[in-house]
Amino acid sequence: MAPPDSSAVVEWMVSDHPVGYATAVAAMETRIAAIAEGAAPELVWLLEHPPLYTAGTSAKPADLLQPDRFPVHKTGRGGQYTYHGPGQRIAYVMLDLTARGRDVRAFITQLEAWIIDTLATFNVRGEVRHDRVGVWVRRPERGIDAEDKIAAIGLRLRRWVSFHGISLNVEPTLEHFSGIVPCGVSQHGVTSLADLGLTATMSDVDMALEAAFRRTIAPTRRASAPVTVAER
């Protein structure tokens, strides 16, 4: 993997309070339009959402098992159904792929490497699978082939600027995933750092995410979070 481009410093924002999904999407769309016009720098935005489900462009109605449990948001990102909620770190990634080679597969590989590097900080071995998106953790205590997803990836591009991004399970209520077939995969489960027996605060994870991002993608500089409004 090529080393990060030191000339492309990415703004890094962290919201300390839950942000409603519609609010976050509106903020992302405003920002990526400005990035595409050269009027704003690239951005990674870390946040949490209140409990909700999102439906990607490949979502199958049958995979929404409990449609009345939490609000369901249709979204233009790739992928199927996923859950977002407290205890899960969302990383919305607004990067200009025109400046990064316009290679979507290479970009997703970078994002996977970023999450794997972050997990290694906590002595967790994350892995990718050629037939399944996201980052996975082996669970040998349950069987030789048992594994769970610990991070999901879902992206959209507009004018070659990425948005949406990654969700990393720190300490969410894993039972909330039972209202959907997560990402359309029923053969495997979902895990978190807490489920793996690790004690890590969200601040610990944020520091690990930023350090790994600097190693794998680009340098960062801190900026104020754009919104902190909790909405459904």
XYZ file of N, CA and C in Angstrom:
696
model
N 0.841 -1.194 0.000
C 0.000 0.000 0.000
C 0.875 1.241 0.000
N 0.503 2.221 -0.813
C 1.276 3.446 -0.886
C 1.165 4.217 0.418
N 2.255 4.910 0.831
C 2.177 5.704 2.060
C 1.227 6.867 1.904
N 0.670 7.376 2.987
C -0.238 8.509 2.897
C 0.419 9.710 2.245
N -0.374 10.479 1.506
C 0.085 11.697 0.859
C 0.081 12.820 1.888
N 1.274 13.300 2.247
C 1.374 14.293 3.307
C 0.762 15.625 2.921
N 0.488 15.838 1.622
C -0.097 17.100 1.196
C -1.619 17.113 1.371
N -2.230 15.935 1.569
C -3.688 15.837 1.656
C -4.083 15.657 3.113
N -4.164 16.749 3.852
C -4.535 16.677 5.258
C -6.056 16.637 5.360
N -6.565 15.659 6.086
C -8.001 15.432 6.208
C -8.492 15.986 7.537
N -9.590 16.756 7.515
C -10.172 17.223 8.766
C -10.788 16.056 9.528
N -10.705 16.129 10.840
C -11.147 15.036 11.715
C -12.097 15.618 12.756
N -13.367 15.216 12.708
C -14.383 15.760 13.601
C -14.993 14.648 14.443
N -15.307 14.959 15.697
C -15.926 13.998 16.603
C -17.137 14.668 17.260
N -18.307 14.053 17.126
C -19.517 14.525 17.807
C -19.660 13.779 19.123
N -19.843 14.547 20.187
C -19.904 13.956 21.525
C -21.299 13.484 21.916
N -22.316 13.840 21.139
C -23.693 13.462 21.441
C -24.305 12.785 20.212
N -25.324 11.943 20.398
C -25.927 11.254 19.255
C -26.443 12.234 18.207
N -26.263 11.853 16.961
C -26.688 12.676 15.825
C -27.758 11.911 15.051
N -28.878 12.546 14.795
C -29.938 11.910 14.023
C -29.482 11.576 12.614
N -30.040 10.503 12.069
C -29.570 10.036 10.764
C -29.823 11.061 9.664
N -31.028 11.623 9.620
C -31.332 12.595 8.580
C -30.438 13.825 8.683
N -30.160 14.241 9.915
C -29.261 15.372 10.133
C -27.873 15.068 9.606
N -27.387 13.861 9.889
C -26.046 13.478 9.439
C -25.962 13.424 7.919
N -26.974 12.842 7.286
C -26.951 12.744 5.823
C -26.969 14.132 5.188
N -27.799 15.021 5.721
C -27.850 16.383 5.177
C -26.499 17.078 5.313
N -25.856 16.905 6.486
C -24.549 17.516 6.691
C -23.509 16.928 5.744
N -23.554 15.616 5.544
C -22.615 14.989 4.605
C -22.809 15.505 3.191
N -24.055 15.594 2.749
C -24.311 16.027 1.377
C -23.832 17.459 1.151
N -24.022 18.316 2.152
C -23.516 19.681 2.036
C -21.995 19.682 1.946
N -21.364 18.859 2.775
C -19.900 18.851 2.802
C -19.301 18.262 1.529
N -19.871 17.163 1.026
C -19.252 16.565 -0.163
C -19.431 17.456 -1.387
N -20.508 18.228 -1.440
C -20.673 19.188 -2.533
C -19.563 20.234 -2.481
N -19.254 20.697 -1.268
C -18.183 21.679 -1.113
C -16.818 21.073 -1.438
N -16.606 19.824 -1.048
C -15.338 19.154 -1.378
C -15.180 19.035 -2.891
N -16.258 18.622 -3.571
C -16.205 18.468 -5.029
C -15.903 19.788 -5.728
N -16.357 20.889 -5.142
C -16.106 22.214 -5.723
C -14.754 22.778 -5.310
N -14.043 22.074 -4.466
C -12.770 22.585 -3.970
C -12.919 23.655 -2.914
N -14.117 23.752 -2.316
C -14.409 24.812 -1.348
C -14.252 24.358 0.102
N -13.983 23.077 0.335
C -13.810 22.556 1.696
C -12.836 21.391 1.655
N -12.112 21.181 2.743
C -11.194 20.037 2.794
C -11.939 18.726 3.003
N -11.253 17.636 2.762
C -11.808 16.312 3.031
C -12.074 16.165 4.537
N -12.939 15.219 4.865
C -13.403 15.108 6.244
C -13.672 13.665 6.629
N -13.273 13.301 7.842
C -13.761 12.101 8.524
C -14.525 12.587 9.752
N -15.762 12.090 9.903
C -16.640 12.532 10.982
C -17.036 11.321 11.817
N -16.651 11.319 13.096
C -16.987 10.239 14.015
C -18.202 10.619 14.844
N -19.148 9.681 14.963
C -20.378 9.969 15.701
C -21.067 8.681 16.110
N -22.135 8.835 16.888
C -23.069 7.753 17.189
C -24.458 8.190 16.748
N -25.289 7.203 16.398
C -26.687 7.465 16.085
C -27.579 6.906 17.187
N -28.796 7.444 17.348
C -29.801 6.735 18.139
C -30.152 5.424 17.439
N -30.805 4.471 18.100
C -31.088 3.176 17.466
C -31.926 3.326 16.195
N -31.464 2.706 15.113
C -32.179 2.768 13.834
C -31.630 1.703 12.898
N -32.399 1.425 11.862
C -31.935 0.553 10.781
C -31.811 1.378 9.514
N -30.828 1.029 8.692
C -30.710 1.659 7.379
C -30.768 0.594 6.300
N -31.354 0.962 5.176
C -31.497 0.054 4.034
C -30.649 0.581 2.887
N -29.632 -0.176 2.506
C -28.801 0.190 1.370
C -29.488 -0.121 0.054
N -28.791 0.153 -1.040
C -29.392 -0.001 -2.362
C -29.686 -1.450 -2.726
N -29.077 -2.409 -2.029
C -29.314 -3.831 -2.314
C -30.199 -4.503 -1.263
N -30.808 -3.717 -0.388
C -31.606 -4.282 0.708
C -32.806 -5.063 0.185
N -33.035 -6.231 0.781
C -34.175 -7.078 0.429
C -35.247 -6.939 1.511
N -36.497 -6.688 1.134
C -37.559 -6.502 2.135
C -37.642 -7.635 3.149
N -37.380 -8.853 2.719
C -37.490 -9.994 3.628
C -36.436 -9.960 4.731
N -35.358 -9.179 4.547
C -34.294 -9.107 5.544
C -34.601 -8.119 6.667
N -35.709 -7.387 6.547
C -36.162 -6.519 7.640
C -37.138 -7.333 8.479
N -36.654 -7.963 9.525
C -37.428 -8.938 10.279
C -38.400 -8.289 11.253
N -38.054 -7.109 11.747
C -38.908 -6.407 12.713
C -39.064 -4.951 12.266
N -39.913 -4.700 11.288
C -39.991 -3.354 10.690
C -40.479 -2.268 11.624
N -41.143 -2.639 12.718
C -41.673 -1.630 13.630
C -40.803 -1.418 14.868
N -39.651 -2.048 14.903
C -38.834 -1.985 16.120
C -38.117 -0.639 16.267
N -37.436 -0.207 15.212
C -36.725 1.071 15.199
C -37.042 1.787 13.891
N -36.803 3.104 13.833
C -36.969 3.801 12.554
C -36.102 3.152 11.466
N -36.623 3.108 10.253
C -35.907 2.535 9.111
C -35.667 3.647 8.102
N -34.418 3.840 7.728
C -34.049 4.902 6.791
C -33.531 4.284 5.496
N -34.149 4.613 4.385
C -33.607 4.225 3.095
C -32.445 5.154 2.765
N -31.383 4.583 2.248
C -30.178 5.358 2.007
C -29.563 4.966 0.682
N -28.822 5.872 0.086
C -28.208 5.612 -1.210
C -26.885 4.902 -1.150
N -26.439 4.535 0.055
C -25.158 3.815 0.126
C -25.313 2.404 -0.419
N -24.199 1.787 -0.756
C -24.231 0.399 -1.165
C -24.508 -0.517 0.015
N -24.883 -1.753 -0.284
C -25.105 -2.732 0.767
C -26.576 -2.961 1.066
N -26.832 -3.675 2.158
C -28.181 -4.095 2.493
C -28.611 -3.449 3.815
N -29.288 -4.194 4.682
C -29.725 -3.618 5.951
C -28.593 -3.643 6.978
N -28.524 -2.576 7.767
C -27.621 -2.578 8.906
C -28.268 -1.829 10.056
N -27.693 -2.050 11.226
C -28.165 -1.381 12.444
C -27.148 -0.349 12.876
N -27.632 0.794 13.359
C -26.780 1.784 14.014
C -27.399 2.128 15.361
N -26.542 2.360 16.346
C -27.058 2.734 17.654
C -25.949 3.075 18.624
N -26.305 3.459 19.831
C -25.314 3.803 20.851
C -24.323 2.659 21.078
N -23.073 3.032 21.321
C -22.033 2.033 21.517
C -21.373 1.589 20.224
N -21.826 2.130 19.124
C -21.231 1.813 17.823
C -20.598 3.091 17.280
N -19.327 3.012 16.903
C -18.663 4.186 16.354
C -18.864 4.221 14.847
N -19.553 5.270 14.399
C -19.728 5.515 12.978
C -18.600 6.428 12.513
N -17.990 6.101 11.410
C -16.969 6.951 10.795
C -17.443 7.286 9.388
N -17.959 8.497 9.212
C -18.376 8.951 7.888
C -17.163 9.547 7.179
N -16.880 8.997 6.014
C -15.621 9.256 5.315
C -15.909 10.031 4.040
N -15.515 11.302 4.025
C -15.760 12.183 2.883
C -14.422 12.540 2.245
N -14.004 11.702 1.314
C -12.692 11.835 0.677
C -12.840 11.972 -0.833
N -11.938 12.722 -1.431
C -11.955 13.008 -2.867
C -11.175 11.936 -3.612
N -11.906 11.021 -4.250
C -11.231 9.936 -4.955
C -10.569 10.394 -6.251
N -10.955 11.553 -6.774
C -10.254 12.078 -7.940
C -8.789 12.323 -7.595
N -8.540 12.810 -6.388
C -7.163 13.042 -5.946
C -6.491 11.758 -5.473
N -7.255 10.653 -5.423
C -6.730 9.400 -4.892
C -6.770 8.267 -5.913
N -6.847 8.633 -7.188
C -6.697 7.634 -8.240
C -7.974 7.084 -8.837
N -9.144 7.463 -8.302
C -10.431 6.975 -8.819
C -10.492 5.446 -8.915
N -9.899 4.772 -7.959
C -9.916 3.310 -7.909
C -10.747 2.902 -6.694
N -12.014 2.561 -6.937
C -12.929 2.291 -5.839
C -12.508 1.052 -5.060
N -12.105 0.005 -5.765
C -11.691 -1.216 -5.078
C -10.482 -0.964 -4.185
N -9.517 -0.194 -4.684
C -8.336 0.122 -3.879
C -8.721 0.966 -2.668
N -9.705 1.840 -2.850
C -10.149 2.683 -1.747
C -10.805 1.835 -0.663
N -11.662 0.905 -1.048
C -12.295 0.028 -0.059
C -11.236 -0.807 0.660
N -10.232 -1.265 -0.080
C -9.138 -2.011 0.547
C -8.425 -1.158 1.586
N -8.243 0.136 1.289
C -7.645 1.048 2.263
C -8.505 1.168 3.518
N -9.805 1.288 3.326
C -10.697 1.400 4.479
C -10.654 0.128 5.331
N -10.632 -1.021 4.674
C -10.520 -2.282 5.405
C -9.215 -2.333 6.196
N -8.118 -1.910 5.550
C -6.818 -1.906 6.236
C -6.832 -0.957 7.424
N -7.536 0.166 7.275
C -7.659 1.126 8.385
C -8.325 0.471 9.586
N -9.430 -0.241 9.366
C -10.144 -0.879 10.475
C -9.319 -2.020 11.064
N -8.680 -2.790 10.224
C -7.851 -3.896 10.720
C -6.710 -3.361 11.579
N -6.099 -2.269 11.136
C -5.025 -1.646 11.912
C -5.557 -1.123 13.240
N -6.737 -0.525 13.220
C -7.357 -0.035 14.460
C -7.597 -1.182 15.434
N -8.163 -2.280 14.953
C -8.441 -3.425 15.815
C -7.160 -4.014 16.405
N -6.084 -3.968 15.638
C -4.813 -4.512 16.129
C -4.328 -3.769 17.368
N -4.726 -2.511 17.515
C -4.390 -1.749 18.717
C -4.915 -2.443 19.960
N -6.035 -3.151 19.814
C -6.670 -3.837 20.941
C -6.397 -5.350 20.904
N -5.371 -5.725 20.130
C -4.993 -7.134 19.996
C -6.118 -7.996 19.438
N -6.908 -7.403 18.555
C -7.963 -8.123 17.852
C -7.528 -8.285 16.401
N -7.623 -9.496 15.896
C -7.238 -9.758 14.505
C -8.470 -9.665 13.613
N -8.567 -8.584 12.881
C -9.640 -8.426 11.911
C -9.223 -8.987 10.566
N -10.190 -9.564 9.850
C -9.905 -10.159 8.553
C -10.993 -9.773 7.562
N -10.662 -9.835 6.275
C -11.650 -9.579 5.224
C -11.911 -10.871 4.468
N -13.064 -10.910 3.797
C -13.468 -12.076 3.022
C -13.818 -11.626 1.606
N -13.423 -12.401 0.613
C -13.632 -11.982 -0.779
C -15.111 -11.971 -1.160
N -15.928 -12.741 -0.432
C -17.344 -12.846 -0.784
C -18.256 -12.109 0.180
N -17.680 -11.386 1.153
C -18.475 -10.665 2.150
C -17.789 -9.351 2.485
N -18.554 -8.271 2.443
C -17.995 -6.962 2.765
C -17.867 -6.808 4.272
N -16.914 -6.028 4.708
C -16.744 -5.737 6.118
C -15.504 -6.384 6.690
N -15.369 -6.265 8.006
C -14.225 -6.840 8.717
C -14.746 -7.866 9.713
N -14.085 -9.013 9.735
C -14.576 -10.180 10.461
C -13.571 -10.642 11.504
N -14.082 -11.317 12.531
C -13.260 -11.858 13.615
C -13.584 -13.333 13.773
N -12.566 -14.159 13.791
C -12.775 -15.595 13.996
C -13.211 -15.872 15.436
N -14.103 -16.861 15.595
C -14.597 -17.263 16.927
C -14.374 -18.766 17.103
N -13.121 -19.192 17.259
C -12.823 -20.636 17.321
C -13.490 -21.350 18.477
N -13.874 -20.602 19.531
C -14.542 -21.252 20.660
C -15.899 -21.809 20.271
N -16.439 -21.362 19.125
C -17.748 -21.849 18.672
C -17.632 -22.861 17.532
N -16.443 -23.061 17.020
C -16.271 -23.992 15.918
C -15.194 -23.527 14.969
N -14.698 -24.424 14.154
C -13.543 -24.134 13.317
C -13.824 -23.035 12.293
N -15.050 -22.960 11.804
C -15.383 -21.959 10.779
C -16.204 -20.790 11.321
N -16.387 -20.708 12.628
C -17.237 -19.660 13.191
C -16.532 -18.314 13.148
N -17.264 -17.292 12.744
C -16.721 -15.933 12.738
C -17.876 -14.940 12.778
N -17.591 -13.737 13.279
C -18.587 -12.691 13.417
C -18.082 -11.407 12.773
N -19.023 -10.589 12.343
C -18.663 -9.276 11.792
C -18.521 -8.277 12.930
N -17.437 -7.509 12.895
C -17.215 -6.474 13.892
C -17.295 -5.078 13.295
N -17.183 -4.966 11.978
C -17.272 -3.650 11.331
C -17.898 -3.803 9.957
N -18.815 -2.892 9.643
C -19.480 -2.880 8.342
C -18.988 -1.687 7.531
N -19.012 -1.842 6.207
C -18.607 -0.773 5.294
C -19.718 -0.569 4.273
N -20.143 0.667 4.101
C -21.138 0.998 3.083
C -20.864 2.399 2.559
N -20.646 2.525 1.271
C -20.218 3.795 0.684
C -21.146 4.247 -0.429
N -21.093 5.536 -0.689
C -21.672 6.112 -1.890
C -20.687 7.137 -2.439
N -20.671 7.280 -3.749
C -19.824 8.289 -4.382
C -20.693 9.286 -5.129
N -20.348 10.555 -5.024
C -20.985 11.589 -5.823
C -19.883 12.519 -6.333
N -19.789 12.604 -7.640
C -18.721 13.388 -8.271
C -17.356 12.945 -7.739
N -17.220 11.646 -7.514
C -15.996 11.010 -7.048
C -15.611 11.417 -5.625
N -16.557 11.952 -4.874
C -16.328 12.182 -3.447
C -17.125 11.133 -2.673
N -16.471 10.455 -1.748
C -17.131 9.398 -0.974
C -17.919 9.983 0.192
N -18.993 9.282 0.559
C -19.657 9.563 1.819
C -20.323 8.300 2.333
N -20.975 8.394 3.485
C -21.274 7.240 4.332
C -19.927 6.656 4.766
N -19.813 5.372 5.060
C -18.505 4.907 5.506
C -18.525 3.630 6.296
N -18.123 3.707 7.563
C -17.815 2.521 8.365
C -18.568 2.582 9.690
N -19.006 1.414 10.173
C -19.519 1.308 11.535
C -18.727 0.223 12.258
N -18.152 0.582 13.392
C -17.335 -0.326 14.193
C -18.039 -0.565 15.518
N -18.273 -1.821 15.840
C -19.000 -2.174 17.058
C -18.063 -2.145 18.259
N -18.275 -1.152 19.116
C -17.489 -1.027 20.342
C -18.227 -1.719 21.485
N -19.402 -1.201 21.854
C -20.225 -1.831 22.888
C -21.704 -1.555 22.627
N -22.203 -1.876 21.435
C -23.635 -1.697 21.182
C -24.430 -2.841 21.805
N -25.747 -2.691 21.829
C -26.620 -3.790 22.231
C -26.745 -4.738 21.041
N -26.026 -5.835 21.074
C -25.973 -6.726 19.910
C -27.330 -7.331 19.591
N -28.196 -7.464 20.600
C -29.517 -8.024 20.342
C -30.315 -7.157 19.368
N -29.983 -5.876 19.253
C -30.685 -5.003 18.328
C -30.477 -5.412 16.865
N -29.414 -6.137 16.585
C -29.189 -6.626 15.227
C -30.183 -7.710 14.832
N -30.899 -8.266 15.808
C -31.813 -9.375 15.516
C -33.047 -8.931 14.738
N -33.275 -7.636 14.627
C -34.416 -7.155 13.858
C -34.194 -7.139 12.365
N -32.975 -7.470 11.928
C -32.629 -7.511 10.505
C -31.754 -8.726 10.246
N -31.544 -9.030 8.970
C -30.453 -9.917 8.569
C -29.301 -8.981 8.215
N -28.324 -8.826 9.099
C -27.307 -7.792 8.891
C -26.520 -8.003 7.594
N -26.599 -7.007 6.740
C -25.884 -7.034 5.458
C -26.234 -8.252 4.623
N -27.402 -8.851 4.892
C -27.852 -9.991 4.116
C -27.156 -11.293 4.433
N -26.367 -11.331 5.497
C -25.594 -12.534 5.859
C -26.216 -13.174 7.087
N -26.777 -14.358 6.930
C -27.426 -15.054 8.041
C -26.575 -16.183 8.609
N -25.511 -16.560 7.899
C -24.702 -17.707 8.345
C -23.729 -17.346 9.461
N -23.508 -16.060 9.674
C -22.539 -15.624 10.666
C -23.171 -14.566 11.561
N -22.547 -14.335 12.707
C -23.099 -13.402 13.670
C -22.415 -12.047 13.646
N -22.712 -11.282 14.692
C -22.165 -9.939 14.862
C -21.501 -9.892 16.223
N -20.363 -9.214 16.312
C -19.658 -9.091 17.581
C -19.241 -7.651 17.807
N -18.590 -7.423 18.938
C -18.107 -6.095 19.309
C -16.858 -6.268 20.157
N -16.167 -5.172 20.407
C -15.014 -5.252 21.307
C -15.450 -5.747 22.684
N -16.577 -5.242 23.179
C -17.058 -5.680 24.497
C -17.412 -7.161 24.489
N -18.043 -7.621 23.413
C -18.421 -9.031 23.295
C -17.195 -9.934 23.281
N -16.080 -9.398 22.787
C -14.825 -10.156 22.769
C -14.099 -10.090 24.105
N -14.705 -9.418 25.092
C -14.119 -9.354 26.424
C -13.168 -8.197 26.635
N -13.216 -7.214 25.751
C -12.287 -6.091 25.836
C -12.976 -4.869 26.434
N -12.276 -4.201 27.313
C -12.770 -2.962 27.896
C -12.103 -1.799 27.175
N -12.872 -1.129 26.334
C -12.344 0.015 25.578
C -13.411 1.091 25.547
N -13.050 2.294 25.914
C -13.992 3.399 25.843
C -14.085 3.900 24.404
N -15.116 4.688 24.137
C -15.230 5.271 22.807
C -14.050 6.191 22.522
N -13.559 6.882 23.542
C -12.381 7.732 23.356
C -11.148 6.908 22.996
N -11.000 5.737 23.625
C -9.893 4.846 23.270
C -9.971 4.466 21.794
N -11.176 4.123 21.356
C -11.371 3.709 19.967
C -11.123 4.881 19.025
N -11.586 6.068 19.396
C -11.370 7.239 18.547
C -9.885 7.518 18.353
N -9.114 7.416 19.429
C -7.672 7.648 19.311
C -7.026 6.596 18.414
N -7.461 5.342 18.560
C -6.914 4.276 17.726
C -7.296 4.466 16.270
N -8.535 4.887 16.016
C -8.979 5.140 14.640
C -8.153 6.240 13.982
N -7.920 7.321 14.718
C -7.174 8.428 14.114
C -5.717 8.044 13.859
N -5.102 7.368 14.804
C -3.717 6.955 14.614
C -3.581 6.002 13.425
N -4.513 5.053 13.311
C -4.467 4.103 12.194
C -4.760 4.793 10.872
N -5.683 5.757 10.862
C -5.985 6.505 9.643
C -4.742 7.238 9.159
N -4.013 7.836 10.079
C -2.782 8.538 9.704
C -1.755 7.589 9.107
N -1.720 6.364 9.622
C -0.755 5.390 9.105
C -1.152 4.850 7.738
N -2.446 4.669 7.518
C -2.887 3.937 6.329
C -3.442 4.801 5.206
N -3.918 6.017 5.528
C -4.607 6.799 4.494
C -4.048 8.206 4.354
N -4.082 9.019 5.410
C -3.651 10.413 5.271
C -3.469 11.041 6.635
N -2.703 12.119 6.711
C -2.618 12.874 7.971
C -3.931 13.596 8.259
N -4.120 13.976 9.515
C -5.371 14.607 9.936
C -5.093 15.896 10.690
N -6.147 16.716 10.782
C -6.135 17.859 11.694
C -7.519 17.985 12.297
N -7.583 18.363 13.562
C -8.843 18.409 14.288
C -9.673 19.623 13.870
N -10.985 19.431 13.851
C -11.928 20.499 13.541
C -13.168 20.298 14.399
N -13.982 21.333 14.537
C -15.202 21.249 15.339
C -16.255 20.433 14.608
N -17.007 19.631 15.353
C -18.069 18.831 14.757
C -19.169 19.740 14.218
N -19.751 19.411 13.054
C -20.737 20.297 12.428
C -22.085 20.327 13.114
N -22.514 19.184 13.699
C -23.818 19.140 14.354
C -23.737 18.182 15.535
N -24.552 18.423 16.531
C -24.640 17.521 17.678
C -26.092 17.295 18.065
N -26.981 17.380 17.075
C -28.405 17.302 17.359
C -28.862 15.852 17.358
N -29.538 15.424 18.402
C -30.075 14.068 18.472
C -31.478 14.069 17.862
N -31.637 13.363 16.752
C -32.933 13.239 16.100
C -33.146 11.790 15.730
N -34.374 11.461 15.408
C -34.681 10.137 14.889
C -34.742 10.203 13.376
